[in-house]
Amino acid sequence: MIPFIVRRFVVLLLTLLVVSVLCFALPYLSEADPARSILRARVAELAIDADAVEGLKARYGLDRPLPVQYASWLGNVVRGDFGYSFTNRMPVGDQIGSALRVSATLALTALAIAIIVAFPLGAVAAIRPGGRADNVVTFITQSLVALPEYWLGPLAILVFALHLGWLPSAGWLEPAHVVMPACVLAFRPLAYFTRVARASMLDVLNAPYMTAARSRGLSVARSIVAHGLRNATPPVMTLFGIWLAGLIGGAVVIEVIFAIPGMGRLVYNAVVNHDIPLLQAGVVCIVALAVAINTVADLLYLALNPALRASRHAG
Amino acid sequence: MPAELRPPMPAGGAAAHGASVVRRFGRALAAWHWWFTLGMSAFAVIAALLILTPWIVPHDPAALDLRLRMAPPGSEHWLGTDHLGRDVLSRLLEGGRFSVSIALMTLILSIGIGTVLGALSARIGGLFDEALMRIVDLLLSFPEVVVALFLIAILGPGYGTLVLALTITGWTPFARVSRGLALEVNARDYIAAAEVLGCRRRFIVLRHVIPNLVRPIAAISFLRFGHKLITVGGLSFLGLGVQPPGSDWGAMLADARPYMERMPLLAIAPGVTIFITALSVTMIGQGLELSVDRRMAARAGRSPAAGRSATDAQAEGGER
């Protein structure tokens, strides 16, 4: 177990290093002149003069060779200093910190909704595979996957905020602001969770020992709660980890539609404004988080599954 | 299409004897699950419309007519016009060519790259295998939209950028499946038997390995397609996909947002189109699975119950 963890940790660090180089270097390599693009982000193209460009280069250290810039950037990042945004000149670290909190809240709420709905749906479908309930659930999950969130989002705002007035339309101040985006965001993971829950419940409900237990008088409800749920939890939790990593930062469209100051919108704004420090830091943080969540999920899975632990340890 | 994927042909020599082509066709159709039939028909219609667009498009999709802003549907403009007086139907057709072709392109590239890398990884093993699987792990947990945003920031928006971004995150499930299957198939007795019998390596790959890959790869592809379509639309919705005056379903939705109440059709038309296109392809995939299940169940003499295994569903569920 221990060697495996150590190996995973080394891989994790290596991955992060490679990713950080890519995230740092690519935006600079693609721009003919970063200083010019910074100025372009602030003022109109015509107003840029050579003096301003040179001054900016000297101030941000952009005249140094790229590897030197990377080394100093990485050194600062390790100490938690991501530099300053090119556009609003605020510390990038602060912006990312608050955006991460917002996105994590949104993603966790959405995934909680998805899980709460997915288990009952999966169970209903698994009771009689191929039956009417199963077909209906399958059709619902397929439809949810095919629904674009940039269609549902504005529609939900129109109905629930403008017409019914039940919920605020956009923004991020009070708990009520979480409801609508979290529900819209929950649809796709909900569909996948349901599929997985159904499939893993089927695995156990169709097993010969379950037929034996049922013939000895175990009720359907009990078989689902005691055996189906238990069997479906680990695979759904694995998916949960993958989705959590993906939704923190990946919910760009929803965050833009609902004006939520999260990671997705931060990266989107960085792209639109050519704000290189913000882009670098945002992408590095999202990747680091994804890799970390992924590793933790793997280790948890390993800890919960002794059979796998033995085989991974040997291999 | 390999024999694996073909549903059961109803037996009965006498019927086949005098049956007209139409009846035979109807029977072949009935052998498929109705989801497959419905999805296939819907997608065939959409694909035909999109392929024929240059010849059947009623108006120039980019032509402005400010006197005719937000005209209701009529004989001249079947779905009305948008806020700049452009024909909605024409823009739907042109926009579909953009999103659907990107989704198809990335799918083909992903299948090619993924299966080859996965099979190679299984064959070479060692450090290459380890490194590749770590990369797959990383990309699997990585939001596709962020990769796309990053690449757009570097390369600028465009058709090629979108294809590249979606392929970078898209090949991983195929690599995983093909690696797993290649490992599994290589350990099978019939492969050993074929080797003992002196079959050539190429024959074994073509006759035994690839047919085994087709079904799981097809299943993932059908599921991924709708997903890619929606991602392309999302980027266009954000203004980072198709650039004006070009059209895309996502961009049309973004344009329609301020006018949703005055003219709901502007938002309904592209939304429904994305939904139907994505759903039809998912239904093809699901129907295909169910048809095969039914045949296998009929062969094994049990009820067509089992469906796919939990691990299959999980592998697919990880795709955002």
XYZ file of C-alpha atoms in Angstrom:
635
model
C 0.000 0.000 0.000
C 2.656 2.498 1.069
C 4.890 2.090 -2.021
C 1.832 2.510 -4.184
C 0.899 5.772 -2.472
C 4.436 7.061 -2.791
C 4.478 6.176 -6.472
C 1.171 7.888 -7.061
C 2.445 10.950 -5.251
C 5.573 11.141 -7.413
C 3.451 10.774 -10.533
C 1.186 13.517 -9.221
C 4.078 15.941 -8.734
C 5.538 15.131 -12.147
C 2.172 15.667 -13.794
C 1.735 19.009 -12.100
C 5.203 20.119 -13.165
C 4.589 19.253 -16.815
C 1.171 20.889 -16.760
C 2.539 24.049 -15.144
C 5.217 24.381 -17.834
C 2.583 24.003 -20.550
C 0.209 26.444 -18.893
C 2.928 28.990 -18.359
C 4.767 28.796 -21.644
C 2.028 28.275 -24.232
C 0.257 31.622 -23.802
C 3.591 33.457 -24.044
C 4.830 31.446 -27.002
C 1.679 32.104 -28.960
C 1.782 35.860 -28.448
C 4.301 37.672 -30.577
C 4.638 40.255 -27.813
C 2.935 39.721 -24.453
C 3.478 43.305 -23.333
C 1.669 44.583 -26.398
C -1.243 42.260 -25.753
C -1.427 43.401 -22.139
C -1.706 46.979 -23.304
C -4.250 45.935 -25.904
C -6.313 44.500 -23.082
C -6.287 47.885 -21.361
C -6.431 50.470 -24.115
C -7.244 50.682 -27.786
C -4.704 49.399 -30.311
C -3.963 52.888 -31.659
C -3.016 54.279 -28.273
C -0.148 51.828 -27.799
C 3.283 53.399 -28.148
C 6.723 51.838 -27.983
C 7.644 53.545 -24.683
C 4.678 52.074 -22.897
C 5.477 48.609 -24.244
C 9.112 48.803 -23.089
C 8.127 50.162 -19.695
C 5.677 47.370 -19.162
C 8.199 44.749 -20.215
C 10.673 46.014 -17.652
C 8.039 46.276 -14.931
C 6.693 42.738 -15.318
C 10.107 41.236 -16.154
C 8.848 40.191 -19.558
C 12.228 41.013 -21.155
C 13.899 38.096 -19.414
C 14.235 34.702 -21.150
C 11.207 32.468 -20.758
C 12.816 29.767 -18.546
C 13.906 32.462 -16.065
C 10.407 33.899 -16.025
C 8.991 30.416 -15.466
C 11.341 29.716 -12.566
C 10.451 32.928 -10.770
C 6.737 32.419 -11.483
C 6.851 28.860 -10.131
C 8.729 30.038 -7.051
C 6.031 32.607 -6.373
C 3.213 30.170 -7.074
C 4.575 27.685 -4.544
C 4.415 30.492 -1.993
C 0.836 31.203 -3.038
C 1.602 34.338 -5.059
C 0.139 34.152 -8.559
C 1.051 37.701 -9.509
C -1.315 40.441 -10.594
C -4.048 40.410 -13.176
C -3.100 42.343 -16.312
C -6.529 43.897 -16.628
C -7.781 44.869 -13.183
C -4.350 44.691 -11.435
C -5.773 42.766 -8.502
C -3.806 39.877 -6.976
C -4.662 36.761 -8.976
C -4.408 34.528 -5.904
C -7.265 36.326 -4.115
C -9.509 36.150 -7.158
C -8.859 32.443 -7.549
C -9.444 31.742 -3.875
C -12.900 33.259 -3.842
C -13.778 31.796 -7.247
C -12.809 28.313 -6.057
C -15.091 28.581 -3.049
C -17.990 29.661 -5.227
C -17.437 26.922 -7.781
C -17.006 24.240 -5.136
C -20.299 25.243 -3.511
C -22.083 25.159 -6.843
C -20.566 21.842 -7.924
C -21.200 20.108 -4.599
C -24.826 21.279 -4.498
C -25.420 20.119 -8.062
C -23.819 16.731 -7.426
C -25.741 16.280 -4.178
C -28.999 16.877 -6.054
C -27.869 14.443 -8.739
C -27.068 11.697 -6.232
C -30.272 12.115 -4.240
C -32.350 11.704 -7.384
C -30.164 9.122 -9.112
C -30.321 6.319 -6.538
C -34.141 6.043 -6.411
C -34.380 6.353 -10.205
C -31.736 3.674 -10.675
C -33.460 1.403 -8.167
C -36.861 1.805 -9.837
C -35.310 0.955 -13.182
C -33.430 -2.036 -11.809
C -36.446 -3.744 -10.189
C -37.750 -4.985 -13.509
C -35.168 -4.562 -16.244
C -36.784 -4.065 -19.631
C -40.082 -3.146 -17.955
C -42.031 0.038 -18.401
C -40.401 1.878 -15.505
C -36.971 0.906 -16.813
C -37.810 2.212 -20.284
C -39.134 5.479 -18.902
C -36.048 6.010 -16.744
C -33.720 5.176 -19.626
C -35.569 7.605 -21.853
C -35.390 10.336 -19.207
C -31.655 9.874 -18.701
C -31.036 9.956 -22.441
C -33.054 13.126 -22.796
C -31.194 14.804 -19.946
C -27.851 14.086 -21.613
C -29.134 15.569 -24.874
C -30.402 18.811 -23.288
C -27.986 21.709 -23.743
C -27.582 23.667 -20.505
C -27.337 26.952 -22.409
C -30.903 26.349 -23.501
C -32.261 25.190 -20.148
C -30.539 27.988 -18.228
C -32.098 30.977 -19.982
C -35.409 29.123 -20.118
C -35.321 28.525 -16.366
C -34.520 32.196 -15.763
C -37.445 33.203 -17.951
C -39.905 30.920 -16.174
C -38.816 30.876 -12.533
C -37.290 34.318 -12.182
C -39.131 36.600 -14.606
C -42.605 35.036 -14.727
C -43.047 33.249 -11.421
C -40.600 35.373 -9.475
C -39.697 32.489 -7.172
C -35.940 32.722 -7.539
C -33.402 35.450 -8.292
C -32.411 35.454 -11.959
C -28.637 35.714 -11.640
C -25.836 36.652 -9.304
C -24.297 35.138 -6.205
C -25.258 36.718 -2.881
C -27.733 34.576 -0.970
C -28.453 30.831 -0.820
C -31.416 31.252 -3.180
C -28.942 32.072 -5.932
C -27.566 28.535 -5.826
C -30.846 26.774 -6.541
C -31.437 27.366 -10.233
C -27.892 26.946 -11.567
C -27.312 23.894 -9.369
C -30.485 22.224 -10.666
C -29.610 22.898 -14.304
C -26.049 21.753 -13.693
C -27.270 18.563 -11.991
C -29.088 17.206 -15.042
C -26.193 15.633 -16.893
C -24.423 14.014 -13.902
C -27.859 12.881 -12.760
C -28.311 10.961 -15.996
C -24.927 9.261 -15.748
C -25.279 8.474 -12.049
C -28.648 6.865 -12.726
C -27.223 4.681 -15.479
C -24.389 3.524 -13.250
C -26.642 2.995 -10.239
C -29.060 0.960 -12.353
C -26.322 -1.158 -13.884
C -24.580 -1.968 -10.617
C -27.869 -2.681 -8.843
C -28.773 -5.051 -11.679
C -25.473 -6.837 -11.198
C -26.312 -7.704 -7.637
C -30.104 -8.153 -7.958
C -29.626 -10.744 -10.687
C -26.927 -12.661 -8.835
C -27.800 -16.236 -7.890
C -27.358 -15.557 -4.167
C -29.999 -12.842 -4.389
C -32.445 -15.251 -5.990
C -31.719 -17.579 -3.086
C -32.213 -14.803 -0.533
C -35.440 -13.693 -2.200
C -36.779 -17.244 -2.216
C -36.110 -17.395 1.527
C -38.326 -14.375 1.973
C -36.168 -11.256 1.571
C -38.441 -8.462 0.375
C -37.790 -6.483 -2.802
C -37.433 -3.261 -0.848
C -34.932 -4.777 1.536
C -32.939 -6.390 -1.231
C -32.610 -3.014 -2.924
C -31.754 -1.057 0.193
C -29.441 -3.603 1.788
C -27.747 -5.035 -1.298
C -28.490 -2.864 -4.321
C -27.541 0.444 -2.726
C -24.460 -1.023 -1.163
C -23.274 -2.363 -4.471
C -24.057 0.828 -6.337
C -22.327 3.203 -3.943
C -18.638 2.680 -4.871
C -19.042 3.112 -8.656
C -21.263 6.154 -8.157
C -18.715 7.632 -5.746
C -15.954 7.154 -8.333
C -18.088 9.030 -10.844
C -18.771 11.666 -8.223
C -15.033 12.308 -7.943
C -14.596 12.608 -11.694
C -17.551 14.965 -11.961
C -16.506 17.096 -9.011
C -13.124 17.661 -10.618
C -14.837 18.476 -13.883
C -17.516 20.804 -12.596
C -15.171 23.004 -10.581
C -13.918 25.007 -13.487
C -15.887 23.160 -16.131
C -19.228 24.818 -15.470
C -18.255 27.746 -17.685
C -21.520 28.110 -19.555
C -23.714 27.948 -16.453
C -21.506 30.399 -14.577
C -21.616 32.856 -17.448
C -25.395 32.551 -17.897
C -26.150 32.973 -14.198
C -23.384 35.559 -13.620
C -21.719 33.415 -10.954
C -18.190 34.548 -10.001
C -16.689 31.053 -10.132
C -13.647 29.434 -11.718
C -15.293 28.815 -15.070
C -16.218 32.439 -15.545
C -12.795 33.522 -14.319
C -11.051 31.489 -17.014
C -13.613 32.638 -19.578
C -12.959 36.280 -18.698
C -9.217 35.685 -18.812
C -9.552 34.302 -22.334
C -11.801 37.099 -23.526
C -9.547 39.805 -22.008
C -6.216 38.182 -22.927
C -5.318 38.302 -19.239
C -2.348 35.934 -19.269
C -1.523 35.698 -15.523
C -5.150 35.015 -14.725
C -5.369 32.389 -17.482
C -2.169 30.638 -16.370
C -3.144 30.560 -12.730
C -6.748 29.563 -13.391
C -5.872 26.670 -15.660
C -3.050 25.468 -13.382
C -5.404 25.503 -10.388
C -8.148 23.635 -12.210
C -5.700 20.972 -13.387
C -4.075 20.662 -9.977
C -7.463 20.238 -8.387
C -8.534 17.673 -10.959
C -5.358 15.653 -10.470
C -5.603 15.858 -6.685
C -9.262 14.812 -6.583
C -8.502 12.022 -9.004
C -5.657 10.710 -6.844
C -7.677 10.921 -3.646
C -10.594 9.113 -5.298
C -8.240 6.379 -6.477
C -6.746 5.919 -3.012
C -10.184 5.888 -1.399
C -11.357 3.300 -3.861
C -8.288 1.258 -3.062
C -8.819 1.578 0.678
C -12.438 0.488 0.350
C -11.732 -2.486 -1.869
C -9.363 -5.034 -0.304
C -9.315 -7.291 -3.380
C -8.099 -4.472 -5.581
C -5.618 -3.376 -2.958
C -3.930 -6.779 -2.941
C -3.669 -6.927 -6.724
C -2.456 -3.350 -7.133
C 0.073 -3.878 -4.395
C 1.455 -6.967 -6.060
C 1.535 -5.373 -9.509
C -20.984 -3.761 -40.237
C -19.687 -6.963 -38.667
C -21.881 -9.925 -37.883
C -21.686 -9.035 -34.183
C -23.896 -6.029 -34.582
C -26.502 -7.517 -36.876
C -29.808 -8.255 -35.187
C -31.581 -11.540 -35.727
C -33.125 -12.081 -39.124
C -36.448 -13.793 -38.598
C -36.121 -17.388 -39.650
C -38.583 -18.986 -42.052
C -37.660 -20.084 -45.534
C -41.227 -20.047 -46.826
C -41.761 -16.430 -45.915
C -38.537 -15.341 -47.491
C -39.563 -17.214 -50.627
C -42.404 -15.089 -51.787
C -41.938 -12.028 -49.612
C -41.684 -8.759 -51.428
C -38.712 -6.544 -50.896
C -40.876 -4.198 -48.856
C -42.003 -6.924 -46.503
C -38.502 -8.227 -46.078
C -37.345 -4.732 -45.332
C -40.118 -4.274 -42.811
C -39.164 -7.477 -41.110
C -35.501 -6.564 -40.960
C -36.574 -3.282 -39.443
C -38.759 -4.994 -36.856
C -35.760 -7.058 -35.781
C -34.158 -3.885 -34.459
C -35.282 -2.291 -31.250
C -37.643 0.573 -32.064
C -35.285 3.044 -30.417
C -32.700 2.231 -33.020
C -35.209 2.624 -35.844
C -36.517 5.924 -34.553
C -33.062 7.371 -33.816
C -31.703 6.220 -37.146
C -34.620 7.723 -39.094
C -34.376 11.050 -37.301
C -30.636 11.256 -37.759
C -30.871 10.204 -41.416
C -33.295 13.061 -42.093
C -31.072 15.580 -40.287
C -27.926 14.338 -42.013
C -29.612 14.454 -45.426
C -30.801 18.015 -44.828
C -27.351 19.134 -43.699
C -25.558 17.449 -46.605
C -27.991 18.965 -49.100
C -27.905 22.421 -47.478
C -25.976 24.207 -50.249
C -28.666 23.212 -52.735
C -31.829 23.472 -50.667
C -31.091 26.461 -48.413
C -33.976 28.880 -48.989
C -32.070 32.119 -48.274
C -28.523 33.330 -47.762
C -27.964 32.575 -44.042
C -25.921 35.760 -43.587
C -28.147 38.097 -45.598
C -29.486 40.904 -43.424
C -32.861 42.465 -44.001
C -33.455 45.040 -41.307
C -36.953 45.810 -42.546
C -37.913 42.227 -41.783
C -36.590 41.920 -38.228
C -38.162 39.135 -36.153
C -40.774 38.359 -38.741
C -43.159 35.590 -37.709
C -43.109 32.310 -39.636
C -44.662 32.628 -43.052
C -44.492 31.332 -46.587
C -41.323 33.288 -47.357
C -39.509 32.540 -44.074
C -40.783 29.198 -42.772
C -39.369 29.721 -39.289
C -39.406 33.494 -39.345
C -36.385 35.790 -39.142
C -34.046 36.733 -36.293
C -33.214 40.090 -34.729
C -31.205 41.124 -37.797
C -33.781 39.896 -40.285
C -31.847 36.759 -41.214
C -33.781 33.644 -42.207
C -33.912 31.301 -39.191
C -34.317 28.089 -41.188
C -31.303 28.883 -43.359
C -29.211 29.683 -40.305
C -30.310 26.451 -38.645
C -29.159 24.471 -41.675
C -25.845 26.264 -41.976
C -25.237 26.140 -38.236
C -25.908 22.418 -38.189
C -23.185 21.835 -40.746
C -20.735 23.545 -38.404
C -21.598 21.713 -35.173
C -22.382 18.304 -36.600
C -19.288 18.194 -38.779
C -17.057 19.208 -35.850
C -18.624 16.531 -33.668
C -18.146 13.917 -36.397
C -14.572 14.970 -37.168
C -13.468 14.856 -33.553
C -15.198 11.528 -33.065
C -13.399 9.969 -36.037
C -10.046 11.403 -34.944
C -10.627 10.319 -31.345
C -11.562 6.776 -32.353
C -8.495 6.504 -34.580
C -6.004 7.929 -32.107
C -7.580 6.267 -29.071
C -7.825 2.725 -30.404
C -4.337 2.764 -31.906
C -2.708 4.207 -28.768
C -4.667 1.858 -26.505
C -3.764 -1.226 -28.524
C -0.114 -0.120 -28.711
C -0.100 0.462 -24.983
C -1.374 -3.049 -24.332
C 1.209 -4.491 -26.696
C 4.279 -2.504 -25.567
C 3.442 -2.381 -21.862
C 5.991 -1.189 -19.331
C 6.740 2.482 -18.951
C 4.882 3.491 -22.111
C 1.739 1.811 -20.821
C 2.074 3.412 -17.394
C 2.677 6.888 -18.820
C -0.191 6.628 -21.288
C -2.635 5.452 -18.646
C -1.640 8.306 -16.325
C -2.254 10.759 -19.157
C -5.642 9.155 -19.760
C -6.469 9.440 -16.053
C -5.494 13.086 -16.045
C -7.447 14.006 -19.165
C -10.473 12.052 -17.987
C -10.799 14.218 -14.903
C -10.093 17.377 -16.818
C -12.892 19.677 -17.935
C -13.079 19.655 -21.694
C -14.348 23.228 -21.849
C -11.264 24.507 -20.018
C -8.945 22.784 -22.491
C -10.970 24.343 -25.270
C -10.828 27.799 -23.639
C -7.070 27.506 -23.130
C -6.487 26.518 -26.755
C -8.780 29.276 -27.979
C -6.722 31.752 -25.954
C -3.557 30.482 -27.629
C -4.668 29.748 -31.181
C -7.704 31.950 -31.482
C -11.219 30.663 -32.147
C -11.886 28.604 -35.238
C -12.870 25.290 -36.711
C -9.421 23.738 -36.310
C -9.037 24.891 -32.701
C -12.344 23.318 -31.740
C -11.510 20.017 -33.433
C -8.095 19.970 -31.756
C -9.469 20.818 -28.314
C -12.236 18.241 -28.444
C -9.881 15.569 -29.775
C -7.298 16.155 -27.038
C -9.902 15.355 -24.397
C -11.896 12.958 -26.577
C -9.536 10.097 -27.371
C -9.117 8.851 -23.795
C -12.182 6.594 -23.386
C -11.371 4.872 -26.650
C -7.777 4.290 -25.551
C -8.965 2.816 -22.280
C -11.440 0.464 -23.895
C -9.151 -0.668 -26.659
C -6.278 -1.273 -24.231
C -8.488 -3.300 -21.912
C -9.935 -5.335 -24.731
C -6.597 -5.909 -26.386
C -5.230 -7.268 -23.104
C -8.293 -9.421 -22.614
C -8.518 -10.736 -26.141
C -4.834 -11.600 -26.261
C -5.343 -13.852 -23.256
C -8.225 -15.736 -24.849
C -7.860 -19.376 -25.800
C -9.030 -18.917 -29.350
C -6.207 -16.476 -29.991
C -3.727 -19.021 -28.709
C -5.440 -21.624 -30.862
C -5.223 -19.399 -33.921
C -1.549 -18.838 -33.237
C -0.921 -22.559 -32.858
C -2.732 -23.131 -36.123
C -0.241 -20.784 -37.735
C -2.535 -17.860 -38.519
C -0.793 -14.685 -39.477
C -0.766 -11.847 -36.990
C -2.660 -9.593 -39.389
C -5.365 -12.228 -39.802
C -5.752 -12.562 -36.040
C -6.054 -8.815 -35.605
C -8.562 -8.439 -38.429
C -10.608 -11.541 -37.681
C -10.560 -11.666 -33.889
C -9.358 -8.467 -32.265
C -11.091 -5.765 -34.318
C -14.562 -7.402 -34.376
C -14.383 -7.555 -30.603
C -13.607 -3.847 -30.447
C -16.443 -2.688 -32.679
C -19.285 -3.031 -30.220
C -17.829 -1.156 -27.206
C -16.298 1.510 -29.433
C -19.606 2.029 -31.206
C -21.385 2.267 -27.865
C -19.059 5.007 -26.617
C -19.110 6.847 -29.933
C -22.876 7.139 -30.037
C -22.901 8.449 -26.501
C -20.040 10.876 -27.073
C -21.492 12.382 -30.212
C -24.343 14.240 -28.562
C -22.005 15.382 -25.874
C -19.553 16.881 -28.358
C -22.384 18.537 -30.238
C -23.494 20.234 -27.040
C -19.950 21.332 -26.158
C -19.436 22.899 -29.589
C -22.731 24.699 -29.186
C -21.706 25.856 -25.718
C -18.494 27.412 -26.983
C -20.398 29.120 -29.788
C -22.913 30.298 -27.211
C -20.008 31.954 -25.374
C -18.897 33.574 -28.613
C -15.764 31.449 -28.829
C -16.888 28.899 -31.402
C -18.219 29.987 -34.745
C -17.451 33.618 -35.591
C -19.945 35.966 -37.188
C -21.381 36.045 -39.766
C -21.183 32.254 -39.596
C -23.937 30.437 -37.811
C -24.161 27.726 -35.203
C -26.959 26.394 -33.045
C -25.280 27.599 -29.864
C -24.603 31.038 -31.330
C -28.232 31.272 -32.448
C -29.336 30.582 -28.884
C -27.025 33.312 -27.604
C -28.438 35.738 -30.185
C -31.978 34.784 -29.230
C -31.525 35.326 -25.491
C -32.607 38.981 -25.293
C -35.651 38.282 -27.463
C -36.807 35.068 -25.826
C -40.001 36.624 -24.629
C -40.876 38.656 -27.697
C -40.191 35.801 -30.046
C -39.841 32.431 -28.306
C -39.425 30.605 -31.612
C -35.931 32.113 -31.987
C -34.813 30.208 -28.889
C -37.024 27.162 -29.335
C -35.920 26.297 -32.872
C -32.160 25.870 -32.259
C -32.721 24.339 -28.823
C -35.074 21.686 -30.143
C -32.761 21.015 -33.064
C -29.760 20.366 -30.800
C -31.913 18.221 -28.536
C -33.331 16.078 -31.328
C -29.974 15.628 -33.028
C -28.194 14.635 -29.825
C -31.060 12.420 -28.681
C -31.379 10.616 -32.011
C -27.727 9.554 -31.946
C -27.963 8.428 -28.310
C -31.062 6.445 -29.214
C -29.220 4.754 -32.075
C -26.572 3.641 -29.616
C -28.998 2.469 -26.976
C -31.207 0.732 -29.542
C -28.190 -1.042 -30.974
C -27.254 -2.311 -27.526
C -30.783 -3.486 -26.839
C -31.031 -5.239 -30.216
C -27.800 -7.098 -29.585
C -28.877 -7.922 -26.034
C -32.116 -9.314 -27.357
C -30.308 -11.516 -29.833
C -27.832 -12.759 -27.270
C -30.661 -13.389 -24.831
C -32.602 -15.298 -27.474
C -29.527 -17.379 -28.145
C -28.902 -18.052 -24.465
C -32.561 -18.769 -23.841
C -33.116 -16.206 -21.110
C -35.090 -13.024 -20.910
C -33.429 -9.923 -22.390
C -32.771 -8.458 -19.018
C -29.196 -7.872 -18.179
C -28.342 -4.836 -20.231
C -24.805 -3.575 -19.986
C -22.488 -4.168 -17.100
C -21.800 -1.626 -14.401
C -18.226 -1.082 -15.520
C -19.372 -0.269 -19.058
C -21.798 2.317 -17.808
C -19.194 3.738 -15.485
C -16.624 4.113 -18.226
C -19.167 6.110 -20.190
C -20.428 8.103 -17.254
C -17.063 9.698 -16.717
C -17.403 11.678 -19.898
C -18.515 15.207 -19.456
